[in-house]
Structures are given as C-alpha cells and as structure tokens.
XYZ file of C-alpha atoms in Angstrom:
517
model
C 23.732 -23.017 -5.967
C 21.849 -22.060 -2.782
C 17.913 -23.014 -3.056
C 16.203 -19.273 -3.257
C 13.763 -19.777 -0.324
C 16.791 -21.211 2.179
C 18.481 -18.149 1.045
C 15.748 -15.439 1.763
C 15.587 -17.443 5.059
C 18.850 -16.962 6.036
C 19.350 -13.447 5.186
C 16.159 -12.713 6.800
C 17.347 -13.972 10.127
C 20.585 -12.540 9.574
C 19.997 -8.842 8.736
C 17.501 -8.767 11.803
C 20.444 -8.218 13.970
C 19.078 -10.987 16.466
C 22.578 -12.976 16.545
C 22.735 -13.657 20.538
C 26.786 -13.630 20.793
C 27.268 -10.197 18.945
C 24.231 -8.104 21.091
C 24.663 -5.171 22.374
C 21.409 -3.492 24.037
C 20.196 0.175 22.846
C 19.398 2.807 24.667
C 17.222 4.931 22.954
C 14.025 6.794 23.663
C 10.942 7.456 21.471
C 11.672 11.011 21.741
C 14.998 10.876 20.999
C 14.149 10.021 17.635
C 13.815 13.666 17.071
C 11.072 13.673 14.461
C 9.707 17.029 13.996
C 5.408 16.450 14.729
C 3.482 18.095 11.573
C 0.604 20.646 12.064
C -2.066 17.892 12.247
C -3.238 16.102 15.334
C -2.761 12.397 14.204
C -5.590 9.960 15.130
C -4.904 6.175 14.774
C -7.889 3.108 14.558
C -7.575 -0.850 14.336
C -10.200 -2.835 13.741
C -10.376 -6.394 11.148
C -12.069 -6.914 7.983
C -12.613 -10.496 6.415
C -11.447 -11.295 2.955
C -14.326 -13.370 1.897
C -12.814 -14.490 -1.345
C -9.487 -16.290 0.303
C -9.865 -19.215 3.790
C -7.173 -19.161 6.493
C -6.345 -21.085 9.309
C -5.283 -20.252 12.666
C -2.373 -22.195 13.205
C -1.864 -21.788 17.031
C -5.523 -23.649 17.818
C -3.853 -26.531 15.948
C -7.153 -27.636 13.856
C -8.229 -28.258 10.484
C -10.505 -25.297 10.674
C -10.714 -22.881 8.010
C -11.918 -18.784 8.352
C -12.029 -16.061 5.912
C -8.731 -14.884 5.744
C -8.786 -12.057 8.587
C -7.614 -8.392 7.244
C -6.567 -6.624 10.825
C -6.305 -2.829 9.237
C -4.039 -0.544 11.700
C -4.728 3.389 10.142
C -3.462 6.736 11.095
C -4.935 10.141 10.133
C -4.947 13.902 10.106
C -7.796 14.418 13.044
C -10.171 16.531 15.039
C -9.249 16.233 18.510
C -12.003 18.391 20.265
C -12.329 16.714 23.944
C -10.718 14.057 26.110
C -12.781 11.444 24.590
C -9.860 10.649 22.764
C -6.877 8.704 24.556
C -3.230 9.563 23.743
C -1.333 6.345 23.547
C 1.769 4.335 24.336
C 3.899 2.322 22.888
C 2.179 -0.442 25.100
C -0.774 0.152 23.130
C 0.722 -0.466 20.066
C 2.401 -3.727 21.180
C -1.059 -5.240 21.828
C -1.968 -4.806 18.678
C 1.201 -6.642 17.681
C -0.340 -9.803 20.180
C -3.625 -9.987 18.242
C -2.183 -9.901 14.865
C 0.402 -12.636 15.696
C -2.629 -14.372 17.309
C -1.727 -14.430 20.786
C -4.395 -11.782 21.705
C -4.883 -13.099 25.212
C -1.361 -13.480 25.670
C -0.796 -11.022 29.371
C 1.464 -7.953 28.976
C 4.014 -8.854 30.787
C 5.279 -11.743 28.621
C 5.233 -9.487 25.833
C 8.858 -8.760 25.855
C 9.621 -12.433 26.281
C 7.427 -13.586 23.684
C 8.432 -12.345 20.535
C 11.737 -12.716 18.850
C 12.500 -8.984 18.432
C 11.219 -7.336 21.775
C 13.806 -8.163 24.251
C 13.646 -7.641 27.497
C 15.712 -5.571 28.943
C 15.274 -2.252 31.418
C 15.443 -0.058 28.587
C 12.730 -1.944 26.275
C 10.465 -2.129 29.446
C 10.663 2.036 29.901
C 9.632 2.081 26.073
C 6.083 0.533 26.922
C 5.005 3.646 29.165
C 6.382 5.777 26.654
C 3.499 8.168 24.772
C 3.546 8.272 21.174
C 1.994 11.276 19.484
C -1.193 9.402 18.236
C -4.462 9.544 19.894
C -7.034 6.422 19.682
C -10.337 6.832 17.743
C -10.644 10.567 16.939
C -12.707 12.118 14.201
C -11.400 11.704 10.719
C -10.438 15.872 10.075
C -12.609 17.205 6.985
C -10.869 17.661 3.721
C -9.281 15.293 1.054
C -5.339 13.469 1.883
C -3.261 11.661 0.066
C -3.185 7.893 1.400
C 0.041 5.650 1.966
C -0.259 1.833 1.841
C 1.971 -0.048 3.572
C 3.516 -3.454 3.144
C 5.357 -4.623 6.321
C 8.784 -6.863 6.458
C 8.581 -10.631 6.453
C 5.915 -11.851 8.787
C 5.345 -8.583 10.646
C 2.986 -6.233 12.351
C 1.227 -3.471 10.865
C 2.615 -1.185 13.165
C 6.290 -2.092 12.738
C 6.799 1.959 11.203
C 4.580 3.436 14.034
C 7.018 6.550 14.436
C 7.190 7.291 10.704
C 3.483 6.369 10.313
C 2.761 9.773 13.096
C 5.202 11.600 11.266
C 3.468 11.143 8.307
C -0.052 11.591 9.272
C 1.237 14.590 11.134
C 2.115 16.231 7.771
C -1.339 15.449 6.048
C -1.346 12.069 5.022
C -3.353 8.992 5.751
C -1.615 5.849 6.553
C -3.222 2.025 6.227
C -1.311 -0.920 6.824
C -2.215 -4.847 7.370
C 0.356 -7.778 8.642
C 2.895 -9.951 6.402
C 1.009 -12.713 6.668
C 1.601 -16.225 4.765
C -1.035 -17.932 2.756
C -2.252 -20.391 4.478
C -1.757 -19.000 7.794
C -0.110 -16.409 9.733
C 3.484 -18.214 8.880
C 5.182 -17.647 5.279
C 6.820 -19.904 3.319
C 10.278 -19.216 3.245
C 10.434 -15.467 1.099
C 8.546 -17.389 -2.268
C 6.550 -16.103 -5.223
C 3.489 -16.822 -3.631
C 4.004 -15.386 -0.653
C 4.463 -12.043 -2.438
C 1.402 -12.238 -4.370
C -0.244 -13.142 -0.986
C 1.111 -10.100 0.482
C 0.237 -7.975 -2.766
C -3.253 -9.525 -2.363
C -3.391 -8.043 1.096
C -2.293 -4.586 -0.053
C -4.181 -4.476 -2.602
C -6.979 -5.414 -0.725
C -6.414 -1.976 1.712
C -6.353 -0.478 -1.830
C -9.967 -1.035 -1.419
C -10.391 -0.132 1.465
C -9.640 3.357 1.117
C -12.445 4.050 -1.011
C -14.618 3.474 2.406
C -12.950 7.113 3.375
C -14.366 10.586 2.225
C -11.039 11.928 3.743
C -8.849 10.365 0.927
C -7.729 12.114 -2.166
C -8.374 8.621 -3.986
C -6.093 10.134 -7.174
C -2.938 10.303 -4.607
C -1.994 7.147 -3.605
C 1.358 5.496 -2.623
C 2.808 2.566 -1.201
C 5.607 2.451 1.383
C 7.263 -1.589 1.958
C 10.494 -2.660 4.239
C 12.495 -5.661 3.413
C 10.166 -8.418 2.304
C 7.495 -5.633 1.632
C 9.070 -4.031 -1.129
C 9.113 -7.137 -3.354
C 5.622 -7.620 -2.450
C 4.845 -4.105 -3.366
C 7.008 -3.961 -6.915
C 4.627 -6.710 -7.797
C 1.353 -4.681 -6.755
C 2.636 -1.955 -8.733
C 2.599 -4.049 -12.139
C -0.884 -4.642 -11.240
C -2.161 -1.829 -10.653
C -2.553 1.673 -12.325
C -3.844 3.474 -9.637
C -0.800 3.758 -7.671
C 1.372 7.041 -8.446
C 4.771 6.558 -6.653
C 6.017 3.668 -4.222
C 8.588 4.374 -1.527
C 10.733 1.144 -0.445
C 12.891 0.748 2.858
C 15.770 -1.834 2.275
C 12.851 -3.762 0.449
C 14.374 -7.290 -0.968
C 13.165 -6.497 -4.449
C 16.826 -5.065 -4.548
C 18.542 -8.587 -4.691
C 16.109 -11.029 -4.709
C 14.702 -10.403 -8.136
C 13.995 -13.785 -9.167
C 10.883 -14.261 -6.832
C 9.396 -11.067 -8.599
C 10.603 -12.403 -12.387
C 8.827 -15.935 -11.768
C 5.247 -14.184 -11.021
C 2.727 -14.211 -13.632
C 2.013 -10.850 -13.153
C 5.647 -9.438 -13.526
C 6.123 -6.972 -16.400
C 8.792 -4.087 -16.151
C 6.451 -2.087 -18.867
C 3.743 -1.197 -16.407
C 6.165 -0.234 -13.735
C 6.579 3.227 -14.790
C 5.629 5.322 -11.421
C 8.730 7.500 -9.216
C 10.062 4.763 -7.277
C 13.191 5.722 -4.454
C 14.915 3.001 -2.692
C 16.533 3.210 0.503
C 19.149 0.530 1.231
C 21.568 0.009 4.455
C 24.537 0.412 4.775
C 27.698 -1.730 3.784
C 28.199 -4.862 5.619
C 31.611 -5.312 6.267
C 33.521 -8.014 4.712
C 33.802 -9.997 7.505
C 31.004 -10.125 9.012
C 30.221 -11.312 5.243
C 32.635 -13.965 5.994
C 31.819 -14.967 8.808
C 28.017 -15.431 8.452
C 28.024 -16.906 4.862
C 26.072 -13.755 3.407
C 26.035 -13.629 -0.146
C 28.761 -10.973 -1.162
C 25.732 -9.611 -3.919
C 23.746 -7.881 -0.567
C 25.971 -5.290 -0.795
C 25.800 -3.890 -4.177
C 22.914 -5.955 -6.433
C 19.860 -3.357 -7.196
C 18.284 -5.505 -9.677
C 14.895 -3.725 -9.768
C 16.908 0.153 -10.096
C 19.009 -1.487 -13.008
C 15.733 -3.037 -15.045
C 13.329 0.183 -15.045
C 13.227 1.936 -17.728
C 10.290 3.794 -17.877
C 10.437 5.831 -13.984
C 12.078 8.315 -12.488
C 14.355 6.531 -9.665
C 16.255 7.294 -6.685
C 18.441 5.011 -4.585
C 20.199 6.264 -1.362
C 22.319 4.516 0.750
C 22.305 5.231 4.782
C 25.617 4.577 6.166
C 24.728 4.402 9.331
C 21.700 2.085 9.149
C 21.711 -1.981 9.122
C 18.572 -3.654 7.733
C 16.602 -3.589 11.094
C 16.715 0.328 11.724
C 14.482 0.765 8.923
C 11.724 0.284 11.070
C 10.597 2.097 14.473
C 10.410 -1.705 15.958
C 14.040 -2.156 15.046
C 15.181 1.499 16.437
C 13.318 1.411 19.793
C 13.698 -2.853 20.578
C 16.045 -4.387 18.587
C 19.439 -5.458 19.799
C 22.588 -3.658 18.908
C 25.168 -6.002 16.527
C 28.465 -4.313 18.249
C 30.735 -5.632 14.929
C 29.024 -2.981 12.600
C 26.270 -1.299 14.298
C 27.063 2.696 14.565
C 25.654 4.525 17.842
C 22.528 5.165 18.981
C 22.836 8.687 18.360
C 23.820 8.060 15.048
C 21.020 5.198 14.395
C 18.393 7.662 15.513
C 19.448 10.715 13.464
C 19.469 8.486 10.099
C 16.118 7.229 10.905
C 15.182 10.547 11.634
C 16.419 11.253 7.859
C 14.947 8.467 6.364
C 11.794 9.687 7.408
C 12.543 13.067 6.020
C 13.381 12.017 2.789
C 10.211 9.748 2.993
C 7.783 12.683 3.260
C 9.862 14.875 0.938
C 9.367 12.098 -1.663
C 5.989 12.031 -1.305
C 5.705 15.527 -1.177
C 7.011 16.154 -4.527
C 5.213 13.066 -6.008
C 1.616 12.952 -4.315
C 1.530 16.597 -3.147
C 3.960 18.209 -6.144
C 5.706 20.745 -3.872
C 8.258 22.656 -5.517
C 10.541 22.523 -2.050
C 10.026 18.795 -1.825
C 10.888 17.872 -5.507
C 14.119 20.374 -5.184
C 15.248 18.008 -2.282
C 14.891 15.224 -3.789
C 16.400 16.222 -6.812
C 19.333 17.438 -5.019
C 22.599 15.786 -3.789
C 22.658 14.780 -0.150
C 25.351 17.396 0.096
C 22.976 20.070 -1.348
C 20.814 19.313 1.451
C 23.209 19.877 3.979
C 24.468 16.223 4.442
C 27.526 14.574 3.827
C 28.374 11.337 2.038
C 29.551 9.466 4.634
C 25.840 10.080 6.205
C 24.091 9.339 3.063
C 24.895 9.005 -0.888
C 22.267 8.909 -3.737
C 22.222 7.420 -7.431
C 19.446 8.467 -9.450
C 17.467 7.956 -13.270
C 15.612 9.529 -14.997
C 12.535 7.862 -16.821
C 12.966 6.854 -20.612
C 9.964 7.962 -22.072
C 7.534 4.891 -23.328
C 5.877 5.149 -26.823
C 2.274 6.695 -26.096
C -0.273 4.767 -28.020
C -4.061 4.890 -28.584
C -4.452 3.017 -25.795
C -3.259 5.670 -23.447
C -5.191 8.701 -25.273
C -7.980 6.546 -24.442
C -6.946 6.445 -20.706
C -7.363 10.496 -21.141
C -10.437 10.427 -22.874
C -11.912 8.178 -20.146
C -10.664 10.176 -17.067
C -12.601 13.129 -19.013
C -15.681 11.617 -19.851
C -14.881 11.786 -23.882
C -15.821 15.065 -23.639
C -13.710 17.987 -25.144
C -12.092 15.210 -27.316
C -10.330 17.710 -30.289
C -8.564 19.906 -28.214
C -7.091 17.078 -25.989
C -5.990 15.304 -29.240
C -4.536 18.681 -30.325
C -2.479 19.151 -26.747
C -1.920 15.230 -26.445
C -0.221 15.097 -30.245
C 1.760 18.435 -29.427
C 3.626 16.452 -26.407
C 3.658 12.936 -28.481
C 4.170 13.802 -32.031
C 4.138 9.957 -32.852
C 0.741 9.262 -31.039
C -1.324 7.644 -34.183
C -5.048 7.207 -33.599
C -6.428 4.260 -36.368
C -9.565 5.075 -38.170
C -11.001 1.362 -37.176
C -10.077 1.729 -33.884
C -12.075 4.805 -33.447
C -14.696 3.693 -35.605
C -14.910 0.531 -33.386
C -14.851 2.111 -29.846
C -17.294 4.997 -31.226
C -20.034 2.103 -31.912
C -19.415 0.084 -28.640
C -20.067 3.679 -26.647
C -23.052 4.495 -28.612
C -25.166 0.802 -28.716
C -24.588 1.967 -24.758
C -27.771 4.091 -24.365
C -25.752 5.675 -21.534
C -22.985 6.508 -23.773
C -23.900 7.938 -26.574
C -23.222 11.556 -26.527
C -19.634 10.039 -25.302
C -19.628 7.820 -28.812
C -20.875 10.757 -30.805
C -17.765 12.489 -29.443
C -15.587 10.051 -30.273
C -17.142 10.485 -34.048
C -16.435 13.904 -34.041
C -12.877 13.070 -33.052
C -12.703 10.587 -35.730
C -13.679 12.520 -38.720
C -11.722 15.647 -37.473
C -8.967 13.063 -38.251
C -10.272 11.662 -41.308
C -12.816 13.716 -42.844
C -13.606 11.502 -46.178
C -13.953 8.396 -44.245
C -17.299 7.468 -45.968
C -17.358 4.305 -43.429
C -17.242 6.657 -40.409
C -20.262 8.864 -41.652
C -22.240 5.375 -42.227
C -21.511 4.480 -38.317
C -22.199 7.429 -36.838
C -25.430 7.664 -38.954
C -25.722 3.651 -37.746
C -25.251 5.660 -33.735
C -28.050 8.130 -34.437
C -30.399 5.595 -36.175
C -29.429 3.078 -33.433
C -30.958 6.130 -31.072
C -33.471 7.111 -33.108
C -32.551 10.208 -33.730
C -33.352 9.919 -37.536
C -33.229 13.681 -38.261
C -29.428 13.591 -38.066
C -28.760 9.750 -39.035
C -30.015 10.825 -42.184
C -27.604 13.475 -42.284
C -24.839 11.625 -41.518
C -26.218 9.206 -43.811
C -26.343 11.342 -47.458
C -22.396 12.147 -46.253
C -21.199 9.025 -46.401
C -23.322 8.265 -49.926
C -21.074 11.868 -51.165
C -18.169 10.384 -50.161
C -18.861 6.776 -51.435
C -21.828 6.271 -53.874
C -22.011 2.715 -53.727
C -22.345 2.320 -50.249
C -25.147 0.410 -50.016
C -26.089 0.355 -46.299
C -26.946 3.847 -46.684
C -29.054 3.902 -49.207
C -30.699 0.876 -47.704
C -30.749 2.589 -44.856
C -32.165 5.926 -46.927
C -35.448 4.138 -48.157
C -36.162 2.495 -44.985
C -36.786 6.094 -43.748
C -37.992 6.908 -46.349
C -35.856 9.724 -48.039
C-alpha cells in the first residue's frame, strides 16, 4: 500500500504535465483564449496582510527566524476607470507577483522563465510577458454590492494561477480574492497532508475575513472556487463554515484523495450541504497509466460526489483538458504532453468553457438567474455541446431533517421579530419541524436577562405560548422576563395566568405578594 503523502506527491508532479521527454511547447496567445470580457471594467490590487495568530518562516534566508505568517491578498473587481491614473497590465505584471509570493521578490525579470518549474522558456512564453490582460492596477472599487469568490490555489501556488478566469469573472460583476498554497511552516507543503489542508483552509478562511473590509461585497453571496490541491482544502472550509453558499472546484483532489479530508477533525458530510459542481479532466489513457505508475482510481474515483447527501451536485468531465489546463498558468506556460494532450485550439476552447460554466454556476447559485440555472441544469448537448467535448452527472440534494436548531437560524437572521407567521410558513414547508416547550422556554429567558434582548425574548414567548397556550411554566417565565425588566404592570399579568393555569405554583404567588397584589 502506497504511503498517502508519497502518493499525492507523485500525482502532483505527474498531472503537471512537466515530464521533460514527452514536451511539446504551446503556442497559444492570451487572446486566443477567446473569453468574452463582461460589461464591467475589472480593476485588480495586491498588497499583504499578517496573520497575527499563526508564525512563519522564510525558508530561503535559511534562519531560525520566525514572522507572522504573511497573507499576500491578490483581488480583482468590478471598477471605475475614470482617467489614466490607472495602468492596464501584462502578463509580466502578474508574474512578479508570482516572484514575491514564492519569495524571490528581488529575483530580475529575466530569470523568471528559468526560475520556476512551470514557466518555461521558450519564444512563445517570452511573447506572453508583453501580452495585456484586461485588468487595470489600482482603480476605484465601482459603487454597489457583488457577490465575492474565494479562491484556493493548486498545491504550492500563486494567487494568480486563474488570472484569465479571475477577469472574466470580475468582468461579469463579481469580486475575486485569492492568497498562495502555502505550507505551514513555510512557503513549502508537506507532501498533500491533513494539515496542510487545514493550513490552506486557515488561509481561505482568513480572506473570508477579509471581505468584510469591502462595502462593495454582497457579504450574503459568497463562494469559493479551488484547483487540484485547492479543492480538498476548500471541501474542508466548507464543513466549517456556514457562510459559504456554493463552492466551485477545478480537478480539485478532494475527488480521489478523500482520506486526507476524512482524517480532519473538522470533517462532517452533514454540514456540507451547499451546490457544489466539480470539474474533472479528461481520461488518461491506459498507458500512459502504465507507464507512469498512476493509480488506475484517477480516472473514475469521485469520492466526495458519491458521499453528499444533502447538495445539489454537478460533475462534468472535459475531454479535452489534462489536470494543468485548469488553470490560465497551465494554458498560456505549461508544456504540451504530446501522448494525450489535444491541440491548442482545442485546449483553449475547453478552458474557454470551463470558464463559462464557472460563471453560469455562480450565476444561478449566488446571482439566481433563471438563464444560468437552465444551463446548468441542462445536458451539455442542450447547450449546444457534444459529449465528446464535455459530459455531466448530476444529484440532486436529499433533503436533511429541519430541526429547532435551524428555525432558530431564521429567527436570528430576522431579529426574532415576526416570529408566528415564520413558524406558520416554516411548518408549511417542514411539516415535521417540532419546536420543544423547554427549549423555547430556555432560549426565551437567556434573550430576556439580555437587557438588549428583551423585546426579542418576549417574542420568543409569544411564539411559545401560540404553541402551547396552557403552559402554566411559560406564563411564570415570561412574567420572571417582565419582572426581571421591571415592567411589573405586565409581569403581574403574566403572573395571575400562570396561577389560572396551575394554582399551586408557588413562585407566582410568591412572586404576587412581593408586589404586592
């Protein structure tokens, strides 16, 4: 049996593409991409943020010094472009930022394509770096309220990896924050483990943060988007979090490598119950399974899509893509594998249609448009593409027992206010839903011994005894709220009703004398 962080390892370097007696070198063009721009101008910052909470060490100055763990934040926008102030960029640009956040910052340009594994350097990479993209650097943030997408990079990469579907997105009114894979310790990971996804998830989580620092985000519409190694980090922040409403993943490992995401503390199936698609390459052929010792289970294990119960889920394969096109890195730099890899024209179009399906997912989930829920719902071949471009598997959700403790989720978001009438919609679409007496009884008190909460307590009261009108015990606490409050004109109210109801309650008539009726 193969040791699970040797095999992440290995398939990691193997799906990259990067194997130097099977290259062939692309020829593509940013523009040839195709990607139809949205109406907004898209403006892009960088800048880093220190995680206080978590040290780090620079592993490069070879010293036992520790920092707070550096966030770099890379974040593209809907914008106001009024005046030149603001620079368009190139892919140059966006390659620097790749030097400082693999901590070579001072490294000169011109070893960049020498440097780093997966920018070769050949004529056509070199005529990529003058290359404009579509965002501009530093614009105003443009007025109004956008969904936000949080992004979880592949194993030890950049935060602009996805820079072409990043513009695409923001283009088509959606804000964009991503951070680098980085390991614990320091910028290198462990080998694909357990704690290296909760590192990442840590990192995402803390963007998930930093999005409240934005009056341009719709804080109620958020997503997350990971490739490869990112997607199992991401599956993980989704158990953790509630906030999140649908997650997106390209070719993300969660897929096969399920038991790094079973052996965290935090995994629990039961709170993953968002939309969830999954985009997977294509088919490796059988033998170039052979021949590089890749587990046979690549090709068809979707462990995560098989477990869910409780989401609506999509899985598409692209039959023209291998791992490394799911990323604008891998479609503009990365070497061709002439066994299996189709053309570039090919290559291009599918990422093209990965990033349509992207935004039509998020669309339908974030945005709920009618035209982008239709294409998603539909068959590839409904959409006008064939199955040898693209095939799809879907599931629908099996709908989880709703409990108190999600009526109280509703009653929160609404302040406990209106409390009857959302019972009497809530119980219409979850005829099982059972609210306890001492439940209520118990969260009415804890609200109103809250001088800040009281009227919200009252409410809950009110709900209470619409439920269970003879409950002689809920009178008494209520009556115990108002006293508590001192409002005695209707604690003594509440009081005689709970004496009609039970005689010998003896709190209330203690109660009774001490004021003196």
């Amino acid at each position: 049996m193969m040791d699970n962080n040797l095999k992440t390892i290995r398939l990691t370097i193997i799906i990259t593409g990067l194997l130097l007696s099977i290259i062939s070198y692309g020829q593509t063009s940013l523009k040839e991409i195709g990607l139809k721009v949205g109406k907004y101008k898209v403006g892009f910052k960088h800048y880093t943020i220190n995680d206080s909470t978590r040290t780090y060490r620079i592993h490069n100055e070879f010293n036992n010094q520790l920092i707070e763990r550096p966030i770099p934040i890379s974040i593209w926008y809907p914008a106001k472009i009024e005046d030149s102030s603001s620079e368009q960029l190139t892919v140059l640009n966006y390659l620097e930022i790749l030097k400082e956040e693999e901590e070579w910052k001072n490294l000169p340009n011109y070893f960049l394509l020498d440097w780093f594994p997966y920018l070769w350097n050949t004529p056509e990479n070199m005529a990529h770096l003058s290359e404009k993209v579509d965002a501009f650097s530093n614009p105003t943030l443009l007025g109004g309220k956008f969904p936000v997408v949080v992004y979880a990079p592949s194993y030890q990469a950049s935060s602009i990896e996805n820079f072409a579907l990043f513009e695409y997105l923001a283009s088509n009114g959606f804000v964009v924050i991503s951070s680098p894979s980085r390991g614990t310790d320091t910028r290198w990971l462990e080998g694909g483990t357990t704690r290296d996804m909760e590192t990442q998830s840590r990192d995402v989580e803390f963007l998930l943060k930093e999005i409240h620092s934005y009056e341009n985000i719709d804080l109620e519409k958020v997503a997350l988007i990971g490739f490869s190694f990112g997607g199992l980090s991401n599956a993980i922040t989704v158990m953790k979090n509630k906030t999140i409403k649908a997650i997106v993943s390209l070719d993300g490992t969660e897929r096969y490598n399920y038991p790094v995401l079973e052996k965290s503390p935090y995994f629990n199936l039961d709170k993953f119950s968002i939309p969830y698609i999954h985009f997977a390459q294509k088919e490796i052929p059988k033998e170039i399974l052979n021949a590089d010792k890749i587990p046979e289970e690549l090709n068809y294990e979707f462990q995560l899509y098989d477990s869910l119960e409780h989401s609506n889920i999509y899985r598409y394969r692209f039959h023209d893509l291998t791992h490394s096109y799911f990323s604008s890195f891998g479609v503009l730099f990365a070497n061709r594998d002439k066994r299996q890899d189709k053309s570039d024209v090919k290559i291009m179009a599918s990422y093209n249609l990965l990033c349509q399906y992207t935004l039509h997912f998020l669309n339908a989930t974030l945005k709920n448009e009618k035209k982008a829920i239709d294409f998603i719902e539909n068959k590839p071949v409904a959409n006008g593409f064939s199955d040898s471009l693209i095939s799809k598997e879907s599931k629908k959700a099996i709908e989880k027992d709703f409990t108190y403790r999600d009526f109280n989720d509703l009653a929160f978001k609404q302040n406990y206010q209106n409390l009857i009438p959302l019972y009497t919609k809530t119980i219409s679409d979850y005829p099982n839903l059972e609210l306890q007496e001492g439940v209520l009884n118990t969260l009415g008190l804890r609200l109103s011994f809250n001088p800040e909460k009281k009227v919200q307590g009252y409410n809950v009261f009110l709900l209470a005894l619409h439920l269970y009108p003879k409950s002689a015990n809920l009178y008494d606490s209520l009556a115990e709220a108002y006293f508590y409050n001192e409002d005695y004109q209707n604690a003594i109210l509440n009081y005689k009703k709970s004496l009609e109801l039970n005689p010998e309650n003896q709190n209330a008539i203690d109660r009774l004398k001490q004021l003196k009726e």
